[in-house]
mmCIF file of C-alpha atoms and ligand atoms in Angstrom:
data_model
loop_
_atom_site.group_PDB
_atom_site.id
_atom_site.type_symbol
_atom_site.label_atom_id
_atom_site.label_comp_id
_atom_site.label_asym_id
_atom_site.label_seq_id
_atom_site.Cartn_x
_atom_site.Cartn_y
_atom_site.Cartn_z
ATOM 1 C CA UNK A 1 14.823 -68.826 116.845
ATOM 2 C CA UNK A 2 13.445 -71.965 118.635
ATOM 3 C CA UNK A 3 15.046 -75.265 119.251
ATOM 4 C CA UNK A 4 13.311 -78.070 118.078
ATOM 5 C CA UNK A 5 11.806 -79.871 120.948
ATOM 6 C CA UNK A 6 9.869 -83.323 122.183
ATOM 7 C CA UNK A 7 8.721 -83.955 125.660
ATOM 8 C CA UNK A 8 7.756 -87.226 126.809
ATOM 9 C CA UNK A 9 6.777 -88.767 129.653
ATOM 10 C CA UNK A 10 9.400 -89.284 132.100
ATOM 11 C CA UNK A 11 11.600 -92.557 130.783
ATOM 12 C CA UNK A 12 12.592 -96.345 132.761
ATOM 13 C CA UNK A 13 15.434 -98.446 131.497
ATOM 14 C CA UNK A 14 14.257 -101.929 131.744
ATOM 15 C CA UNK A 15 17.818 -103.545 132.049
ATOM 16 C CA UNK A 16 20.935 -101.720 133.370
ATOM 17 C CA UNK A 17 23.700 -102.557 135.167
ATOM 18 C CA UNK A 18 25.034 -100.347 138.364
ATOM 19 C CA UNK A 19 27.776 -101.956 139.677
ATOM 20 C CA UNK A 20 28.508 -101.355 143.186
ATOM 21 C CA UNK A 21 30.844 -99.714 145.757
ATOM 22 C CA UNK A 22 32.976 -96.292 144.228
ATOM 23 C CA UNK A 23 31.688 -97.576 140.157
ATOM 24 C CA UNK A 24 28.193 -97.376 141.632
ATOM 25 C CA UNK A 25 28.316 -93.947 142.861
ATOM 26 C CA UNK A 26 30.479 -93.063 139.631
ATOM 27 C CA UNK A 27 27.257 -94.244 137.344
ATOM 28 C CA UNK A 28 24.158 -94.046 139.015
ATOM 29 C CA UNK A 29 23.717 -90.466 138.548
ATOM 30 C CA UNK A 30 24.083 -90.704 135.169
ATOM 31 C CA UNK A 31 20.609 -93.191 135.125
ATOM 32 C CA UNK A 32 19.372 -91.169 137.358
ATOM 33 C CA UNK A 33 19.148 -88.068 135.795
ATOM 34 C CA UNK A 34 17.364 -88.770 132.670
ATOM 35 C CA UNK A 35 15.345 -92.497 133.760
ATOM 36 C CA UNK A 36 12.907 -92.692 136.926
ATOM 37 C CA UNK A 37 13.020 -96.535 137.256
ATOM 38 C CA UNK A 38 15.616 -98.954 136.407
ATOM 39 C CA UNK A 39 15.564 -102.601 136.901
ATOM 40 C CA UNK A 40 18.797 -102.959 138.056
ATOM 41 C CA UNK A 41 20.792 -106.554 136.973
ATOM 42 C CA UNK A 42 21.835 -108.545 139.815
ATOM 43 C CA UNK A 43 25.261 -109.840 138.732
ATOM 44 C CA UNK A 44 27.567 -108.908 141.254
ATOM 45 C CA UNK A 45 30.116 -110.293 142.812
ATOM 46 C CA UNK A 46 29.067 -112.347 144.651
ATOM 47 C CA UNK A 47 25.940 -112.179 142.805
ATOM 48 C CA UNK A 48 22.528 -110.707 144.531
ATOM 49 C CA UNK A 49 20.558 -114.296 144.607
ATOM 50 C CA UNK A 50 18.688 -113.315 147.965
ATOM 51 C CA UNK A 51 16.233 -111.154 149.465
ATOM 52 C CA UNK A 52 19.130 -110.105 151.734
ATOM 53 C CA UNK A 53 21.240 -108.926 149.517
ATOM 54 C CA UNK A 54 18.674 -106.931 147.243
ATOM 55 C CA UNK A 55 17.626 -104.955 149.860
ATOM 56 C CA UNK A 56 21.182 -104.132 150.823
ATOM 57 C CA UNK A 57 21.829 -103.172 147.364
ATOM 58 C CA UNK A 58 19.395 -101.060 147.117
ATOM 59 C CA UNK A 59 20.156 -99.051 149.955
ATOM 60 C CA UNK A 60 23.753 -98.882 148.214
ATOM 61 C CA UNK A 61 21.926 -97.507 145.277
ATOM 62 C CA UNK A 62 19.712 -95.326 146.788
ATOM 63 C CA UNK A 63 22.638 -93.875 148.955
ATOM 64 C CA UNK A 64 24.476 -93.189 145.384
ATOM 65 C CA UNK A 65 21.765 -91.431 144.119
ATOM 66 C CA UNK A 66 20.663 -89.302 147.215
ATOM 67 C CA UNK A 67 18.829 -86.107 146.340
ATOM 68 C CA UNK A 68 17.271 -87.440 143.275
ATOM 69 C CA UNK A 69 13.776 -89.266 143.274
ATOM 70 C CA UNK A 70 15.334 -92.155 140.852
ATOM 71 C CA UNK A 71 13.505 -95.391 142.272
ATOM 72 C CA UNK A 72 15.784 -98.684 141.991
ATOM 73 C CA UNK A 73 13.392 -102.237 140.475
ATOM 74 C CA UNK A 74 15.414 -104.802 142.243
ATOM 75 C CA UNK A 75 15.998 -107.946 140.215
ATOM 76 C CA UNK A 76 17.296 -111.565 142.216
ATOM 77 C CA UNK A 77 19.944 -113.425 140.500
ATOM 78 C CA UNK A 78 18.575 -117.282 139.404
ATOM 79 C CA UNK A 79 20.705 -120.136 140.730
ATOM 80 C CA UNK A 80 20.514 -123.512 140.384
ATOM 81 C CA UNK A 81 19.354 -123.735 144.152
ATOM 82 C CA UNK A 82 17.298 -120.668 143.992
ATOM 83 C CA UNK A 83 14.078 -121.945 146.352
ATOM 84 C CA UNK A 84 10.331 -121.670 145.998
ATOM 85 C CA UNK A 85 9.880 -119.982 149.713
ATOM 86 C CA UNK A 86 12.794 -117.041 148.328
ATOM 87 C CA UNK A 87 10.571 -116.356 145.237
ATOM 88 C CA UNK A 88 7.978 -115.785 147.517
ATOM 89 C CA UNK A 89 9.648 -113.271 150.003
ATOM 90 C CA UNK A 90 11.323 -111.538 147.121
ATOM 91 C CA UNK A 91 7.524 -111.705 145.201
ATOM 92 C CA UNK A 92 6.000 -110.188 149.252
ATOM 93 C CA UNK A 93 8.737 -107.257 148.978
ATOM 94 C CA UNK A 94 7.127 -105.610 146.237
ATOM 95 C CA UNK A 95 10.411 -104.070 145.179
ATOM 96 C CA UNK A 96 12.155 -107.147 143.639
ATOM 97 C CA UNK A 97 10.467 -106.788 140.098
ATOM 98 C CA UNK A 98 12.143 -109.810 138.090
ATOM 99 C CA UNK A 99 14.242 -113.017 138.401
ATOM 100 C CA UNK A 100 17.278 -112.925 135.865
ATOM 101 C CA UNK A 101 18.567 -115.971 134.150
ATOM 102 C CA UNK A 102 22.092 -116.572 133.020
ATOM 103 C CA UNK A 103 22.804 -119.241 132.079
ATOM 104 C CA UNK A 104 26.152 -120.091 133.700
ATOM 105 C CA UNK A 105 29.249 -118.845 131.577
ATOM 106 C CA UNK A 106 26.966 -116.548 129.034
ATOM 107 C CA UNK A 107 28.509 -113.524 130.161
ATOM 108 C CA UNK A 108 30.081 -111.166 132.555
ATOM 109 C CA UNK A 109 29.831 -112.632 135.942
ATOM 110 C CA UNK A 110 27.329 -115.499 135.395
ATOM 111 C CA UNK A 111 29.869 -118.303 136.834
ATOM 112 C CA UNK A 112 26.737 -118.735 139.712
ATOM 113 C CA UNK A 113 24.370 -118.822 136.977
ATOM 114 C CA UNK A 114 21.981 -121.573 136.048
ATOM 115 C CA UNK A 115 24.032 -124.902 134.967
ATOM 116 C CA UNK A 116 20.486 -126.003 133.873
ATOM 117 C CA UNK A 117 17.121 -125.022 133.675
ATOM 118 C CA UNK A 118 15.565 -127.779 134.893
ATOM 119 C CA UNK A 119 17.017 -127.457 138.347
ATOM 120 C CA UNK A 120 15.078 -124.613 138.796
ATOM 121 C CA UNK A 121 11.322 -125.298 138.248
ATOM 122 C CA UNK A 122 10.487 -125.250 142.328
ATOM 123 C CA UNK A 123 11.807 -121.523 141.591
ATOM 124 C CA UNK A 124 9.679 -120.942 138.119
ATOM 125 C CA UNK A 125 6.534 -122.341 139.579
ATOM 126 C CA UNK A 126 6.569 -119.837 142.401
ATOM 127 C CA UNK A 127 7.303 -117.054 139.956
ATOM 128 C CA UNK A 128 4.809 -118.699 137.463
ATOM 129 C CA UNK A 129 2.140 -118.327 140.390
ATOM 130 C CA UNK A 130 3.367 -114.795 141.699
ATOM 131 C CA UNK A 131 3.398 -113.630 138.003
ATOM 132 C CA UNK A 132 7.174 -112.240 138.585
ATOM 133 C CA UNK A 133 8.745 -112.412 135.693
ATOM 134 C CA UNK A 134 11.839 -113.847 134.302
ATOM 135 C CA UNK A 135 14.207 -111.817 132.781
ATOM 136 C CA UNK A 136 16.476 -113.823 130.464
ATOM 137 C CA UNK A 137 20.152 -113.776 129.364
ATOM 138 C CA UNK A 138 19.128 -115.561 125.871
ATOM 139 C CA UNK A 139 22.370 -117.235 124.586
ATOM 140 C CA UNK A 140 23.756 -121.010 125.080
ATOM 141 C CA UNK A 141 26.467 -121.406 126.431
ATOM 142 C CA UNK A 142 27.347 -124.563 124.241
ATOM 143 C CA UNK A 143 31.006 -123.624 123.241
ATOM 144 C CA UNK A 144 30.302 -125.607 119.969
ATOM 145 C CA UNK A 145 27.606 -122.920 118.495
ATOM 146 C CA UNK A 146 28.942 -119.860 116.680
ATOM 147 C CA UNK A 147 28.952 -116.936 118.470
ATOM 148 C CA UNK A 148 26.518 -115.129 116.185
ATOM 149 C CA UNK A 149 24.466 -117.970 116.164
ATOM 150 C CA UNK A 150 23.811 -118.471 120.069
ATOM 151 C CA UNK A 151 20.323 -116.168 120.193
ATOM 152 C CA UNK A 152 18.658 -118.124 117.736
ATOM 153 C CA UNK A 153 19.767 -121.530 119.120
ATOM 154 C CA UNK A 154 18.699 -120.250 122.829
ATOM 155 C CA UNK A 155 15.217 -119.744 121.709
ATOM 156 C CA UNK A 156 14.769 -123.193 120.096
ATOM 157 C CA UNK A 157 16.841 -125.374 123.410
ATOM 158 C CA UNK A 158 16.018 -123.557 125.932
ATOM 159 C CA UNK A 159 12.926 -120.781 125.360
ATOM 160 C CA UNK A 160 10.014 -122.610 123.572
ATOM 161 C CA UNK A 161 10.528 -125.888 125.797
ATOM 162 C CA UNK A 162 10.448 -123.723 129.102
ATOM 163 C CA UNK A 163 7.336 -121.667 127.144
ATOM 164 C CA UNK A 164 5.810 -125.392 127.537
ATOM 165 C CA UNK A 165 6.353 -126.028 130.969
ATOM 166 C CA UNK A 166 5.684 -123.018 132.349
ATOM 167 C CA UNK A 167 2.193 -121.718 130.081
ATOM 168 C CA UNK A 168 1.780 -118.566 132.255
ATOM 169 C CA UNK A 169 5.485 -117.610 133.568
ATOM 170 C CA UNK A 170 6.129 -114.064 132.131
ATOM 171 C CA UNK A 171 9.598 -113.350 130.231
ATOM 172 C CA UNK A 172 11.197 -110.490 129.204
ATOM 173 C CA UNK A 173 13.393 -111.727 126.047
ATOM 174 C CA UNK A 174 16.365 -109.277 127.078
ATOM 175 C CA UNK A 175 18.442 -107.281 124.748
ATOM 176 C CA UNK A 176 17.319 -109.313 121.788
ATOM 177 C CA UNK A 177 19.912 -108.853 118.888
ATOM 178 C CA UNK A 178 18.820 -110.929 115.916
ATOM 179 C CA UNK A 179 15.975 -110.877 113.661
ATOM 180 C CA UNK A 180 14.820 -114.668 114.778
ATOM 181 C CA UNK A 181 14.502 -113.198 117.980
ATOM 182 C CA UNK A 182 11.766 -110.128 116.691
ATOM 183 C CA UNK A 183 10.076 -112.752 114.707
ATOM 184 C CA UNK A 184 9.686 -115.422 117.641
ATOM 185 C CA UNK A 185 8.712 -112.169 120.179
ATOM 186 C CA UNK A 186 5.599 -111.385 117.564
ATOM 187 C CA UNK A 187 4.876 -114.812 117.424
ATOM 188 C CA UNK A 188 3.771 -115.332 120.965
ATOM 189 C CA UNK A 189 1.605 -114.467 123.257
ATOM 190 C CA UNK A 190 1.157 -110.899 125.816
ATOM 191 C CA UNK A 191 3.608 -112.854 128.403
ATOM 192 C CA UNK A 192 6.550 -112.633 126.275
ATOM 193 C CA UNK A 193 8.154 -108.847 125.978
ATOM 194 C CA UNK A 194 12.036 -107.633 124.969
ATOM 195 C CA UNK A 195 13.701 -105.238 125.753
ATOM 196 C CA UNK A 196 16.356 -103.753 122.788
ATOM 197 C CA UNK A 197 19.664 -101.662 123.823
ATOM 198 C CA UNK A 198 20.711 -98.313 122.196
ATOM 199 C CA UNK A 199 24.087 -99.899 120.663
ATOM 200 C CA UNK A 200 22.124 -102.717 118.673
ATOM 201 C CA UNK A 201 20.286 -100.713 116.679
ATOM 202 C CA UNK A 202 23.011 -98.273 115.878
ATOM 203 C CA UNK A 203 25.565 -100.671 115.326
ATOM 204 C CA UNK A 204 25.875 -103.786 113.113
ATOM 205 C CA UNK A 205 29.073 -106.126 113.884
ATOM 206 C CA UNK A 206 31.248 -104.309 111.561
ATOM 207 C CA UNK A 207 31.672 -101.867 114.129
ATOM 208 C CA UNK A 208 33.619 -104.133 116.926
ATOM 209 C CA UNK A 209 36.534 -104.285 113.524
ATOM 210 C CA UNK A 210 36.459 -100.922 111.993
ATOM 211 C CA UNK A 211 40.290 -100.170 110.935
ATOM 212 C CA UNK A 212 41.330 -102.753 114.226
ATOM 213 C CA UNK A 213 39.539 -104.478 117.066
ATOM 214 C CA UNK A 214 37.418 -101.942 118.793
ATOM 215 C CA UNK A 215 36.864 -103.581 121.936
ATOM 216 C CA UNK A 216 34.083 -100.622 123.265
ATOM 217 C CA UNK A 217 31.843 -102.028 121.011
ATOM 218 C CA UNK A 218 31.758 -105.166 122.129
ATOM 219 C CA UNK A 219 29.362 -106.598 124.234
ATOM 220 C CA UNK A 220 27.138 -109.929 124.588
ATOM 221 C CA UNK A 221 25.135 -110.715 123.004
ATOM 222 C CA UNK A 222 27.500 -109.561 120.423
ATOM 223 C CA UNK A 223 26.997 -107.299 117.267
ATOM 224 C CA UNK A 224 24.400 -109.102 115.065
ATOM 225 C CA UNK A 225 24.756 -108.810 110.806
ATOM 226 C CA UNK A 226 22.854 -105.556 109.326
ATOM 227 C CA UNK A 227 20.369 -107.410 108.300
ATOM 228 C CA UNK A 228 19.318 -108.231 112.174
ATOM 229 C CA UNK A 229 19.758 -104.472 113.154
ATOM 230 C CA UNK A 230 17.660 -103.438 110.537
ATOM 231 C CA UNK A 231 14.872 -106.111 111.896
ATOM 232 C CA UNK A 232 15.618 -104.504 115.263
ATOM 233 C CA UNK A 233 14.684 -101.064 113.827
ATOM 234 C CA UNK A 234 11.786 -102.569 112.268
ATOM 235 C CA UNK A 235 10.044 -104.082 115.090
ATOM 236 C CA UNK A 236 10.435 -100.335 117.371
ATOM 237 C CA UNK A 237 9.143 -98.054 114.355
ATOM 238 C CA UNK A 238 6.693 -100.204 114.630
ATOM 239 C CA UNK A 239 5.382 -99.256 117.677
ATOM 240 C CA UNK A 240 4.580 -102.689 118.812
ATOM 241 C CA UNK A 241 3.780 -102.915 122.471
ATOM 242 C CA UNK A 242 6.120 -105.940 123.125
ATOM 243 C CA UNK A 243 9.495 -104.555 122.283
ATOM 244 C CA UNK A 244 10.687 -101.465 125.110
ATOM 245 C CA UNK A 245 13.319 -99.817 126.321
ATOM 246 C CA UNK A 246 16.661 -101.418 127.980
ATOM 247 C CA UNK A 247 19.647 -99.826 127.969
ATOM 248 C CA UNK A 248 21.997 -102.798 129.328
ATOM 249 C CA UNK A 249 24.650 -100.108 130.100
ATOM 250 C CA UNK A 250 27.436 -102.032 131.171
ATOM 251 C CA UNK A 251 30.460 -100.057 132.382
ATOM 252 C CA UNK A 252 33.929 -101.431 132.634
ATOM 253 C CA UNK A 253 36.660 -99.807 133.628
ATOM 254 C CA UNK A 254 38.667 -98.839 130.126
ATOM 255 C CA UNK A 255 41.877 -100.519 131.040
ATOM 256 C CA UNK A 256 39.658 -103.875 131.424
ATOM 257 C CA UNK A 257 38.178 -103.363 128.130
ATOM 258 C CA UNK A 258 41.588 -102.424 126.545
ATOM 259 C CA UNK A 259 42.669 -105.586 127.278
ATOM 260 C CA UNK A 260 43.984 -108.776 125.749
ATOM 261 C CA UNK A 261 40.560 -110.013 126.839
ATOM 262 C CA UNK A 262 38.677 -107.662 126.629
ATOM 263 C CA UNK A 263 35.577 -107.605 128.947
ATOM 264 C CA UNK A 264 32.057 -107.377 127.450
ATOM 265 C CA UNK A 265 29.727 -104.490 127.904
ATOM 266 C CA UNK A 266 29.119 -100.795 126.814
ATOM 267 C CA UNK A 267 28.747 -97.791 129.022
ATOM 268 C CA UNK A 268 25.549 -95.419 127.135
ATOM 269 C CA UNK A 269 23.823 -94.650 130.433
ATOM 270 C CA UNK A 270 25.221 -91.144 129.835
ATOM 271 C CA UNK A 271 23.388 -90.152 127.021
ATOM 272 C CA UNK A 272 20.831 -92.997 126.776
ATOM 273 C CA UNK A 273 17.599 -91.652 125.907
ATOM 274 C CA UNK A 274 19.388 -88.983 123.706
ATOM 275 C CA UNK A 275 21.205 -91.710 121.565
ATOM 276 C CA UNK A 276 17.610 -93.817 121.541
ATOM 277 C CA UNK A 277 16.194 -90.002 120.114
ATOM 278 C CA UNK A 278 18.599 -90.001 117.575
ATOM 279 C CA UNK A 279 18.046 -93.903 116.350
ATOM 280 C CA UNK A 280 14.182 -93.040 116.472
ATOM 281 C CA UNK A 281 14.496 -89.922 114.534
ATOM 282 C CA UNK A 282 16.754 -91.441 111.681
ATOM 283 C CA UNK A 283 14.209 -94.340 111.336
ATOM 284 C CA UNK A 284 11.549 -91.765 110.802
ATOM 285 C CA UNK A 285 9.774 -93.425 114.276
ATOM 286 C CA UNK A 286 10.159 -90.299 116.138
ATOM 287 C CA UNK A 287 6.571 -90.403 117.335
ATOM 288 C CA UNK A 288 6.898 -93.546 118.456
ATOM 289 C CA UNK A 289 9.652 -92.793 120.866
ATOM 290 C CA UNK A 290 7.317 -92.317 123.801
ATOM 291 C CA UNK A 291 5.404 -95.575 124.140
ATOM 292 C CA UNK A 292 8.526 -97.410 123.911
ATOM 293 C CA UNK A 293 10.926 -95.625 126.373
ATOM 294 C CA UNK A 294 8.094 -94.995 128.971
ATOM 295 C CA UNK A 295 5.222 -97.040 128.080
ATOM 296 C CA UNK A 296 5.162 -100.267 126.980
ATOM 297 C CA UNK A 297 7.724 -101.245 129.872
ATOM 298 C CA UNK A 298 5.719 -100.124 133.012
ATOM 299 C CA UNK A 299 2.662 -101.562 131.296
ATOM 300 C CA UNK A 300 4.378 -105.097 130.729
ATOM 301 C CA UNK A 301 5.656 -105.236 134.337
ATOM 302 C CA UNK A 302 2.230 -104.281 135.415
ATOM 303 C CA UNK A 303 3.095 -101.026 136.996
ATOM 304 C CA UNK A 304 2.356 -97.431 136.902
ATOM 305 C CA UNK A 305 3.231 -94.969 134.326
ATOM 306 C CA UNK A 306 5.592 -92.303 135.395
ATOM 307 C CA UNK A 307 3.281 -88.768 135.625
ATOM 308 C CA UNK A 308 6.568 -86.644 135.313
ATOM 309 C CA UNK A 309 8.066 -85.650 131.759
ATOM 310 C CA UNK A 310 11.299 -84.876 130.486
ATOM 311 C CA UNK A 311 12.057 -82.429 127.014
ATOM 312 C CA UNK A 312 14.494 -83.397 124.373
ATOM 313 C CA UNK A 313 15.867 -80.523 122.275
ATOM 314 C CA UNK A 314 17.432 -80.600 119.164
ATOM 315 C CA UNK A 315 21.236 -79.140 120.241
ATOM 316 C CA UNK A 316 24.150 -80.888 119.330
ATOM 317 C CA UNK A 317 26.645 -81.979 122.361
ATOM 318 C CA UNK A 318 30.168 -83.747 122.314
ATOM 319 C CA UNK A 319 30.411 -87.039 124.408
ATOM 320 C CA UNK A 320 33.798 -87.108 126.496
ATOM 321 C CA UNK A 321 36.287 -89.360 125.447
ATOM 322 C CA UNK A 322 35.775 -90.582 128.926
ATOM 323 C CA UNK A 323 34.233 -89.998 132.395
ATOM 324 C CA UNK A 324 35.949 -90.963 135.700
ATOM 325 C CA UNK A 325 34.580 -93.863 137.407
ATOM 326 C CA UNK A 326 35.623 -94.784 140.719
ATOM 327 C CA UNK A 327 39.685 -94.388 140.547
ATOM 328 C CA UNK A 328 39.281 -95.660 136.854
ATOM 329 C CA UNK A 329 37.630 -94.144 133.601
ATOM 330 C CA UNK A 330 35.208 -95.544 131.486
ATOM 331 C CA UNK A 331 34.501 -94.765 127.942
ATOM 332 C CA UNK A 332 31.161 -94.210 127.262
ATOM 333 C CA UNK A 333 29.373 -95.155 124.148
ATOM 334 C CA UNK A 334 29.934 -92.141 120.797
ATOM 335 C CA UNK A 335 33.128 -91.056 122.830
ATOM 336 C CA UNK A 336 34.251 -88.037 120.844
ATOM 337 C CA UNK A 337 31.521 -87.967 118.653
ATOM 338 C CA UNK A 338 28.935 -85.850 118.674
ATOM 339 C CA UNK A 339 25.203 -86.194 118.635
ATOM 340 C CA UNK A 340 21.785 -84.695 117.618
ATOM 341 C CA UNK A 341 19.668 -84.101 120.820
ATOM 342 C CA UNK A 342 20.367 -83.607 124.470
ATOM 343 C CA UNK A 343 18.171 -83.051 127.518
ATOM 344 C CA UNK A 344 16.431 -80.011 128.123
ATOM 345 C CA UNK A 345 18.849 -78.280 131.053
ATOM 346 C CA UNK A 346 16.058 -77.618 133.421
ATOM 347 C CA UNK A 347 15.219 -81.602 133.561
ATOM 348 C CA UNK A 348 18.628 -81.904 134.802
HETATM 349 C C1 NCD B 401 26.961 -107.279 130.890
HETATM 350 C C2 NCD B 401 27.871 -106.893 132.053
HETATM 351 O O1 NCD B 401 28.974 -106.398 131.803
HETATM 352 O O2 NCD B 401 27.460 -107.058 133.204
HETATM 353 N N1 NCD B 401 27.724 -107.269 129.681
HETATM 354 C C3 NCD B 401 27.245 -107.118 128.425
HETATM 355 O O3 NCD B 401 28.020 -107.232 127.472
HETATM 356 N N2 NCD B 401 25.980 -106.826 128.210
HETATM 357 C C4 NCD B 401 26.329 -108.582 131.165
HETATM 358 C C5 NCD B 401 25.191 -108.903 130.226
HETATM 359 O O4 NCD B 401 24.117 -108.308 130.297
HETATM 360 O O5 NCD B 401 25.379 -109.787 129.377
HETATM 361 ZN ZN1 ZN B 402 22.901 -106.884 130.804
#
């Protein structure tokens, strides 16, 4: 009998977070195995807003994933004193790949983030003029606006007017979550792209309060209504160019997520590209698996495709309830549940 298979061309995750110290050498592998590129988020502690500390990091990273020829995109953290002459040396090191907004108080570790844009147009006009793009946390922070509501109101306060300023700045819309946020991606022009995780097309919000609070589905931007996820799976079956892969794996250590505030982000860098299979295959978009997980991103950052391929096969496997991470566990995303497809042991 043979096993159902699909090879593809080897996968990048356009938006993952490593960590650093014991939790980085806990998770990189993990990316590493199945994803040849990574643009790796720069909120650390403190956060990576220089040259300086990129490269640093990424001989952290590279030291975590020694033996394996996973290559680390470097992304610098945007402050509100971010200059014009550091855009430059991080554009002239040709392995910083992205600026990343947050703006400050949006999420995990974006205290240093921007308090507003406008404070940092010496920075965009560089990056405008290098064509490095900016990678974008897209929520207010505005404590007034609903939760659910802070995508949409992100694109109208802060997204178009920037669009306006800055005609040519590129800008990944990351881990878009809402249907306003497919809709205003089509809209525009090449320059704007988005990257969608695993967990918001799987899950609608009811998840995060099935029979109690399950805080490992939470992350931000938060669960979106069913009708959003279903726009989400509309715009990849599509297989429109704009819209690629992005994992935003986010690990946490399971006592900090257990927690009576809870932090947000969810671990799925184990399985990643198996769990994106399984979302693709359900949608009937199987074929259209390929350009998004290993296209459409190297194409929109204006870099090479990856030449080496990786095979999918239709077995069933068990995620752990958890994996060890540093002298913590984590719990990854499906713990205990088991799913469709798993990589091909040989690309291991
Ligand atoms: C991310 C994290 O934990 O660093 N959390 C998350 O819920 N996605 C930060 C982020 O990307 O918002
Ligand atoms: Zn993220």
């Amino acid at each position: 009998m043979t096993t159902e298979s699909i090879t593809i061309t080897r996968p990048d995750d356009w938006h993952l977070h490593l960590r650093d110290g014991d939790v980085l050498n806990s998770v990189a592998p993990f990316t590493a195995k199945q994803f040849q590129r990574a643009i790796v988020m720069p909120n650390l502690r403190p956060a990576v807003t220089t040259v300086k500390h990129a490269v640093d990091y990424l001989d952290r990273i590279l030291a975590a994933v020694e033996g394996s020829d996973f290559e680390p995109l470097m992304t610098l953290y945007l402050t509100d004193n971010t200059s014009a002459a550091e855009i430059m040396a991080a554009h002239k090191s040709c392995f910083i790949k992205g600026v990343k907004l947050y703006p400050a108080g949006a999420t995990t570790n974006s205290d240093e983030g921007v308090t507003d844009i406008s404070k940092c147009n010496a920075a965009l006009e560089e990056m405008q003029r290098a064509g490095l793009p900016l990678l974008v946390h897209g929520e207010v922070t505005d404590s007034t606006v609903d939760v659910f509501d802070r995508e949409k109101v992100f694109i109208d306060r802060v997204l178009m007017p920037l669009m306006d300023r800055f005609p040519e700045l590129k800008i990944v819309f990351e881990h878009i979550t809402t249907a306003d946020a497919v809709d205003f991606v089509l809209a525009t022009g090449p320059r704007i792209g988005a990257t969608v995780t695993v967990h918001h097309l799987m899950y609608n919000r009811n998840a995060m309060f099935e029979g109690g609070i399950r805080p490992h589905n939470y992350c931000l931007p938060v669960l979106k209504r069913e009708s959003h996820r279903q726009a989400l799976l509309q715009a990849i079956a599509s297989g429109n160019e704009k819209f690629f892969l992005g994992t935003d794996s986010a690990p946490h250590a399971k006592n900090l997520k257990e927690s009576s505030c809870g932090c947000a982000g969810i671990f799925s860098a184990h399985a990643a590209i198996e769990l994106y299979a399984t979302v693709f295959e359900l949608t009937g978009a199987i074929d259209k698996l390929e350009a998004f997980a290993s296209f459409y991103g190297p194409d929109f950052y204006g870099l090479p495709r990856n030449s080496g391929t990786i095979t999918l096969e239709k077995s069933a496997q068990t995620i752990p309830e958890s994996y060890p991470m540093a002298d913590q566990t984590v719990v990854p995303l499906m713990a205990g549940q088991t799913i469709p497809w798993r990589i091909r042991s040989e690309n291991v």
